[in-house]
Short mmCIF file of C-alpha atoms in Angstrom, two decimals:
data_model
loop_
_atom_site.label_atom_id
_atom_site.label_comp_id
_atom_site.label_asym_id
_atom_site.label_seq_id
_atom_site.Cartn_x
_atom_site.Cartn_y
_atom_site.Cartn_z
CA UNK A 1 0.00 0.00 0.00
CA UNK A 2 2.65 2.16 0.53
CA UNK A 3 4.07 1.49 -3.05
CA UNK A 4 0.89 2.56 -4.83
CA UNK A 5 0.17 6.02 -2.67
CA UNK A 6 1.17 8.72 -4.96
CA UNK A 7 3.85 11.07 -3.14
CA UNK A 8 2.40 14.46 -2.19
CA UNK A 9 3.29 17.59 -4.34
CA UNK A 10 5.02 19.82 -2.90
CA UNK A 11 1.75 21.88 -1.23
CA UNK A 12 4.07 25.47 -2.50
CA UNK A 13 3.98 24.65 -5.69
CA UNK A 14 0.45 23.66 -6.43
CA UNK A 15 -0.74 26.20 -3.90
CA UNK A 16 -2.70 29.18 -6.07
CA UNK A 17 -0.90 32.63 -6.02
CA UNK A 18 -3.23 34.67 -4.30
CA UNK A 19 -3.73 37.79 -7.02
CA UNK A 20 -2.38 41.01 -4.98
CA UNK A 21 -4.98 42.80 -3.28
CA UNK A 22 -5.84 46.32 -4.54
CA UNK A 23 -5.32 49.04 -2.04
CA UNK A 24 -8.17 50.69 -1.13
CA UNK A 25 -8.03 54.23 -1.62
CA UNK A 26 -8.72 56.67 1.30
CA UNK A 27 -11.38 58.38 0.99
CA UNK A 28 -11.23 61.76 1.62
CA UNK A 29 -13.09 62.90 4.76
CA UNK A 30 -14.29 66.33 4.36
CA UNK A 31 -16.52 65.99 7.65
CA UNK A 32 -12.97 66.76 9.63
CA UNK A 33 -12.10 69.84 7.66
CA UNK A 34 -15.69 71.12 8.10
CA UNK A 35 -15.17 70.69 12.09
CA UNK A 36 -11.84 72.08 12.28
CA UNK A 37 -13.40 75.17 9.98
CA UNK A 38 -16.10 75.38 12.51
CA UNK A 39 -13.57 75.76 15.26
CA UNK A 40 -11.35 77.72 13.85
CA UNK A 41 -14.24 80.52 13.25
CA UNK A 42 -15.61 79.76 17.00
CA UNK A 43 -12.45 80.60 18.47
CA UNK A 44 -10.72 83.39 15.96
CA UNK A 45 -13.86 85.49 15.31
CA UNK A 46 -14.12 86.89 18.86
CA UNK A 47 -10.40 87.61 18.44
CA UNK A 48 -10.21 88.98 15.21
CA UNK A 49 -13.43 91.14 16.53
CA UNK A 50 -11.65 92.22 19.38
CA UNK A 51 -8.70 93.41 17.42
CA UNK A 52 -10.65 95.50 15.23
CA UNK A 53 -12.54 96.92 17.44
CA UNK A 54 -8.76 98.09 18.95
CA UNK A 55 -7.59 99.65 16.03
CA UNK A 56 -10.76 101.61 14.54
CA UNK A 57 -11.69 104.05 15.65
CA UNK A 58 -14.87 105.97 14.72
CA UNK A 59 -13.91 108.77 12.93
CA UNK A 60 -10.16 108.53 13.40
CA UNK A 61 -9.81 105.37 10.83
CA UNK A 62 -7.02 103.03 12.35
CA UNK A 63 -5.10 103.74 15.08
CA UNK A 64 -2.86 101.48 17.07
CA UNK A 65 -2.82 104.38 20.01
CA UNK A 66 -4.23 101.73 22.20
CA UNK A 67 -1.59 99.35 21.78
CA UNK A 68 1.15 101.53 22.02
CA UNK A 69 0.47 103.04 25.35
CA UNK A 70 0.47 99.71 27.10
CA UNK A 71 3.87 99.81 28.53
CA UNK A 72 3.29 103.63 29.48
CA UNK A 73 0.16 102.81 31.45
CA UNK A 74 0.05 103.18 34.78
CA UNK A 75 0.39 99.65 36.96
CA UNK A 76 0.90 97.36 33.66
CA UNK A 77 4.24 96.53 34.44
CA UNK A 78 4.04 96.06 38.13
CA UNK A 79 0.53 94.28 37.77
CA UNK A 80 2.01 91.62 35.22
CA UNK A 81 5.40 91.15 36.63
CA UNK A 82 3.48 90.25 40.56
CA UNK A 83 1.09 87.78 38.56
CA UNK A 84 4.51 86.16 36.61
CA UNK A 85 6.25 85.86 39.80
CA UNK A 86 3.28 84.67 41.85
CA UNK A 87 2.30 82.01 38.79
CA UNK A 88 6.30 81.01 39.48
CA UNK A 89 5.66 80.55 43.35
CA UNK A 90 2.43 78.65 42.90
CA UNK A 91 4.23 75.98 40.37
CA UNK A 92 7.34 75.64 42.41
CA UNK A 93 4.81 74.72 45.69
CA UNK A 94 1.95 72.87 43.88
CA UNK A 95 4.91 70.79 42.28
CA UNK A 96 6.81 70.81 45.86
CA UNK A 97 3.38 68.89 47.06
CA UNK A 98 2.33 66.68 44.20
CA UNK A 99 5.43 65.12 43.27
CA UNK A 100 6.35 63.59 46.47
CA UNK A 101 2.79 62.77 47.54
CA UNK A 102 1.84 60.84 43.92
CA UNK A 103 5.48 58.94 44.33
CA UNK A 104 4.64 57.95 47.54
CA UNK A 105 1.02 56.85 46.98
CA UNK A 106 2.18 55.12 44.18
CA UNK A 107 5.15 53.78 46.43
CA UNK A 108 2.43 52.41 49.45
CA UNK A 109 -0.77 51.06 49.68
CA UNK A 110 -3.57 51.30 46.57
CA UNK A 111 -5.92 52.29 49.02
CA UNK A 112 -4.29 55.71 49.71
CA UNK A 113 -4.37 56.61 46.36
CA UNK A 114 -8.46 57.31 46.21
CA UNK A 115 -7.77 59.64 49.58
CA UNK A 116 -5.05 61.35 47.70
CA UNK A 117 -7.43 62.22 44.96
CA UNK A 118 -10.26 62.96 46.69
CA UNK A 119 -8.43 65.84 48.46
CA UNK A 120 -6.70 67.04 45.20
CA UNK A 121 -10.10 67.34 43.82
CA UNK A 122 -12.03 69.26 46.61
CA UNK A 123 -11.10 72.51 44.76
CA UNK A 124 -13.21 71.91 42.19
CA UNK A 125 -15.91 71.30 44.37
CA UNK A 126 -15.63 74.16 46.68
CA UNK A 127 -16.66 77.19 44.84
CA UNK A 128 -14.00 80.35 44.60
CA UNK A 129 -16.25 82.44 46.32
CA UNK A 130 -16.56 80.39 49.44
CA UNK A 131 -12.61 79.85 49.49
CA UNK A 132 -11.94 83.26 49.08
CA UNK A 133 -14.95 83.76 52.28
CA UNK A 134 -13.15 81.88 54.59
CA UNK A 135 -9.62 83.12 53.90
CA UNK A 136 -11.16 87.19 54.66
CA UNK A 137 -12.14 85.64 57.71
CA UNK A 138 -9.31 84.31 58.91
CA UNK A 139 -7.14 86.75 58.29
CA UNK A 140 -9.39 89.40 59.82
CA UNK A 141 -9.77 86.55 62.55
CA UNK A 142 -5.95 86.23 63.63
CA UNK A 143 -4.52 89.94 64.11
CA UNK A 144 -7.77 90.29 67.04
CA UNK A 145 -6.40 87.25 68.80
CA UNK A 146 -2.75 87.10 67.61
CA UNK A 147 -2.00 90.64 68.51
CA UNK A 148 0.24 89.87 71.45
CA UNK A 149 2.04 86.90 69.60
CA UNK A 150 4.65 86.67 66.86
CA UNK A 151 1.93 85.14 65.02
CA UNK A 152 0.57 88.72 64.56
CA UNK A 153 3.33 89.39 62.25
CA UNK A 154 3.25 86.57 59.76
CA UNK A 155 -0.74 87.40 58.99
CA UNK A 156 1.21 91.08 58.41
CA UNK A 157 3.52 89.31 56.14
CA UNK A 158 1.46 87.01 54.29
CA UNK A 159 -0.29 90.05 53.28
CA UNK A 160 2.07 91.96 51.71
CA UNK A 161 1.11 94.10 48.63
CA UNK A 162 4.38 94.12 47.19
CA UNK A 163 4.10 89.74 47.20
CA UNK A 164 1.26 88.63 48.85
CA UNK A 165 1.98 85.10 49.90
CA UNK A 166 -2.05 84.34 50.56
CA UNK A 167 -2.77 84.74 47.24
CA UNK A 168 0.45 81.85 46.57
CA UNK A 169 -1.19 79.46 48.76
CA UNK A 170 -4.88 80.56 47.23
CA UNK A 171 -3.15 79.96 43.87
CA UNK A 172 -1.77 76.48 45.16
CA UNK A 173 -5.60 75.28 46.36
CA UNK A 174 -7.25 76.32 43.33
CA UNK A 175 -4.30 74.43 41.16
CA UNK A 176 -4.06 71.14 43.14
CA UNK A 177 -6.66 69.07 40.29
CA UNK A 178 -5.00 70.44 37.47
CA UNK A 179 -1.40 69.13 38.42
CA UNK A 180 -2.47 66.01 40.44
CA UNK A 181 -4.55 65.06 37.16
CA UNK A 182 -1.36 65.74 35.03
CA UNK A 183 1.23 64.37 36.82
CA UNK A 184 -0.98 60.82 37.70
CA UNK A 185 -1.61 60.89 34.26
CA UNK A 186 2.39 60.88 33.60
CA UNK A 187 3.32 58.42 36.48
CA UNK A 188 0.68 55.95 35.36
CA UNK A 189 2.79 55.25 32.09
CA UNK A 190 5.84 54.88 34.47
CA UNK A 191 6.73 51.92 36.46
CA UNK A 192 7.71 53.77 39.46
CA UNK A 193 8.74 50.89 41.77
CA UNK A 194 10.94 49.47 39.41
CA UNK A 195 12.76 52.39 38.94
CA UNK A 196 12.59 53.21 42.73
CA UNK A 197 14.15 49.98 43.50
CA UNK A 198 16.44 49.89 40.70
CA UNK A 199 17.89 53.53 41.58
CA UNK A 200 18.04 52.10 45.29
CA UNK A 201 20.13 49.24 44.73
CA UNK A 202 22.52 51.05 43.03
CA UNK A 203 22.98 53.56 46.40
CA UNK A 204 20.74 56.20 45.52
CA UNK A 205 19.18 58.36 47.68
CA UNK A 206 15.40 58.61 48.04
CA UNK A 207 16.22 62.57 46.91
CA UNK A 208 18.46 61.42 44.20
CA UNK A 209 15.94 59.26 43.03
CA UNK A 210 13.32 61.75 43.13
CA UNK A 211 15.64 64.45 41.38
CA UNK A 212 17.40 62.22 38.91
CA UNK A 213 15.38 59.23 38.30
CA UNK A 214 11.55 60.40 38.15
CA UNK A 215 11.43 63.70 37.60
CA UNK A 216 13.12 63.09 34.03
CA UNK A 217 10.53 60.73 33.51
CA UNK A 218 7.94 63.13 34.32
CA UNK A 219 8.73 66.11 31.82
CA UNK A 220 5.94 66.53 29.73
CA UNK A 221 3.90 65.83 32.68
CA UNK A 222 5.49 68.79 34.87
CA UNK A 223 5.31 70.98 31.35
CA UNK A 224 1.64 70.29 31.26
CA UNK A 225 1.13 71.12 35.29
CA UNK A 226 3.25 74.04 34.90
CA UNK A 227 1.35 75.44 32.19
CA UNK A 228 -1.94 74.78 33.89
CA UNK A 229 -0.73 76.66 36.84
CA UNK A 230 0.30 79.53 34.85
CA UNK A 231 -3.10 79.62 33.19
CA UNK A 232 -4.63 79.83 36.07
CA UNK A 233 -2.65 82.47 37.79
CA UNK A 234 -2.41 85.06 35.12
CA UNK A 235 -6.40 84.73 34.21
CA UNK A 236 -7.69 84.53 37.91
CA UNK A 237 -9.52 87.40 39.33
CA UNK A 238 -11.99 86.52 42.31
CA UNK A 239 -10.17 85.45 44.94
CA UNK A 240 -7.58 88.92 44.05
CA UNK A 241 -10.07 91.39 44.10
CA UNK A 242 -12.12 90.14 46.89
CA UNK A 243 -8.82 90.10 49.37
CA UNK A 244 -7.69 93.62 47.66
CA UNK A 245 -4.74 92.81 45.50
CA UNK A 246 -3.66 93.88 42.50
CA UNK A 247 -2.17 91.29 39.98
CA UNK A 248 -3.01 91.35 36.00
CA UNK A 249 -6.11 90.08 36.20
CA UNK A 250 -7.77 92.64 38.45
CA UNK A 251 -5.87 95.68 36.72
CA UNK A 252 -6.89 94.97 33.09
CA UNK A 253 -10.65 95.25 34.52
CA UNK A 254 -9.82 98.08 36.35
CA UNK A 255 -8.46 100.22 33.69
CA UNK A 256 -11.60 98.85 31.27
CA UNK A 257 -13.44 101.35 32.86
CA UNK A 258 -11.66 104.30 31.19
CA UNK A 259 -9.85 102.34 29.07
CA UNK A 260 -12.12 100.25 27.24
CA UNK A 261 -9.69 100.00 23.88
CA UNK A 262 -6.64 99.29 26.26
CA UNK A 263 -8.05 97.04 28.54
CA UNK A 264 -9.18 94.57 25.11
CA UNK A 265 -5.78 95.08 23.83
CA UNK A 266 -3.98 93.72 27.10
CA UNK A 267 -6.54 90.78 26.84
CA UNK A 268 -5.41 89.98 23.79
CA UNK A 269 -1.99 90.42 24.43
CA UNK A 270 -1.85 88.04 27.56
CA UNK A 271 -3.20 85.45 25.10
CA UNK A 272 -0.42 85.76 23.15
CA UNK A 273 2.09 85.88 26.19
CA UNK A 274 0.17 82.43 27.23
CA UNK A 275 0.53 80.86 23.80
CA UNK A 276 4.06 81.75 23.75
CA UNK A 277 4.82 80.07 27.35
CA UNK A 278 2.95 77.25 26.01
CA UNK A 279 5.06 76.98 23.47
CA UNK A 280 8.40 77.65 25.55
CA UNK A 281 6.78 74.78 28.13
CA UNK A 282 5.51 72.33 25.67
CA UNK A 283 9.07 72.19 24.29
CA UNK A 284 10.69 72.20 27.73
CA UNK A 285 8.70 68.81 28.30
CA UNK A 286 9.20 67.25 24.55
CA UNK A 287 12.86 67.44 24.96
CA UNK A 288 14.97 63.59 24.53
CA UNK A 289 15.48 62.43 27.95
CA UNK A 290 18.92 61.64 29.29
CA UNK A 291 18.21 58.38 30.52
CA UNK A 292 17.22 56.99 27.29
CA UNK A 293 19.69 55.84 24.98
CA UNK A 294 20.38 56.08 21.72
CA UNK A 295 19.42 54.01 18.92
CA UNK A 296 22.41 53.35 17.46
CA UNK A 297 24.23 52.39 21.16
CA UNK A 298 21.22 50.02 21.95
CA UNK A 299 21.98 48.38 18.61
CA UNK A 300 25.96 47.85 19.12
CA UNK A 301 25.39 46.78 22.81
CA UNK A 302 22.62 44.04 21.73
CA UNK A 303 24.75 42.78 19.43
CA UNK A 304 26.76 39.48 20.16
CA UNK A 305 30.63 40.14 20.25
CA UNK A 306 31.94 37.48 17.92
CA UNK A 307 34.82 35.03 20.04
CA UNK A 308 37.73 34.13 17.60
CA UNK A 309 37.97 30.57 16.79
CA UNK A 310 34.52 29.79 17.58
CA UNK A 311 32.72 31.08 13.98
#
């Protein structure tokens, strides 16, 4: 029987060539440029409005008079250099909290990481208004019974015109979901107890670690946070005018009053001053890490090295 069973074909050979399939053509899907054209109008006509309506005049014909006296006007530069430098102190403390508290949650127990977020995310359900309440209070509060104490000069202090540090920790309150979202966000793509363990074996320092070892992991992540923060800051009014400071915010709507051209101009010029420290963060946080290596080095060290006498 196993004489008269024919051998098998080679099943390659006699296997039909499969014709090459066509590629399909994309078709073109206009429905995306027609969204993108209806954003683009939603968000450029009030600005292109608002432009105009800075450089004509009725009457006069155009006139950039109300851009050039910006820098002239009385309080611009103070008012925008105290919002950049508290936007600077809220970012360095918000980030001085966050960091260490996410590592550490992400470090210890999963249950602790729910309470962690829960307290991040209060701000957002505690109104400005009320915050801003309870701060007046206190600080009327503490100089009535603190009067006697050394306490009585730190509520002087933290009250200072020329920095006010309430307004930093304010700032700080109001900008604890925005950077806990963006940095959990960043450390969930990170395998932080690997690299915590890794970085301790070798000697490291839990501050090393910290400085050297996540926080280069983290860059887009404290970009994003950063920029958040800064958002926040420069376009924040309630909580400023209610405790009687003066930062950006609170002077542009102050000078709309008699200013009505200048104060739409200085809108529309700390737009551009946002979009440009957008741009100035988001490439801060795109940058090549120094921890990864390159290509080409990963390539020659995966390599076998070839023993002589053994090919």
């Amino acid at each position: 029987m196993a004489a008269l069973t024919p051998l098998s074909a080679d099943p390659v050979s006699t296997a039909p060539v499969a014709a090459p399939a066509k590629t399909a053509r994309p078709r073109p899907r206009y429905w995306r440029g027609a969204v993108l054209a209806v954003a683009g109008l939603y968000f450029l006509t009030p600005l292109i409005s608002s432009f105009v309506f800075t450089v004509h005049v009725p009457g006069q014909g155009l006139t950039f008079a109300a851009y050039s006296g910006i820098l002239s006007a009385d309080g611009f530069t103070e008012s925008l250099f105290l919002s950049l430098s508290l936007a600077a102190a809220t970012i360095a403390l918000a980030l001085l909290l966050v960091v260490p508290a996410l590592v550490a949650v992400r470090l210890g127990p999963p249950r602790l990481r729910a309470v962690v977020e829960i307290v991040c995310m209060l701000p957002l359900v505690v109104p400005p208004i009320a915050l801003v309440t309870g701060i007046a209070t206190v600080l009327r509060w503490g100089p009535d019974h603190f009067s006697r104490t050394p306490l009585y000069q730190t509520f002087l202090a933290v009250q200072n015109e020329s920095f006010p540090v309430v307004l930093v920790l304010a700032y700080t309150v109001l900008a604890l979901p925005f950077v806990h979202r963006s940095l959990d966000a960043g450390l969930r793509a990170v395998d932080v107890p690997t690299l915590v363990e890794a970085a301790r074996n070798c000697g490291a320092g839990r501050l090393y670690v910290i400085l050297r070892v996540i926080l280069p992991n983290l860059r887009s992540s404290l970009a994003g946070a950063s920029f958040l923060t800064l958002a926040l800051v420069l376009g924040e009014y309630t909580v400023a005018s209610l405790l009687g400071f003066r930062p950006f915010a609170v002077w542009i709507v102050s000078v709309s009053g008699a200013e009505a051209r200048m104060s739409v101009a200085v809108s529309l010029l700390s737009l551009l001053i946002t979009w440009a420290l957008l741009l100035v963060l988001s490439r801060a946080g795109s940058g090549p890490s120094a921890a990864t290596p390159a290509t080409g080095a990963t390539t020659a060290s995966a390599a076998p090295t070839p023993v002589p006498g053994k090919e």
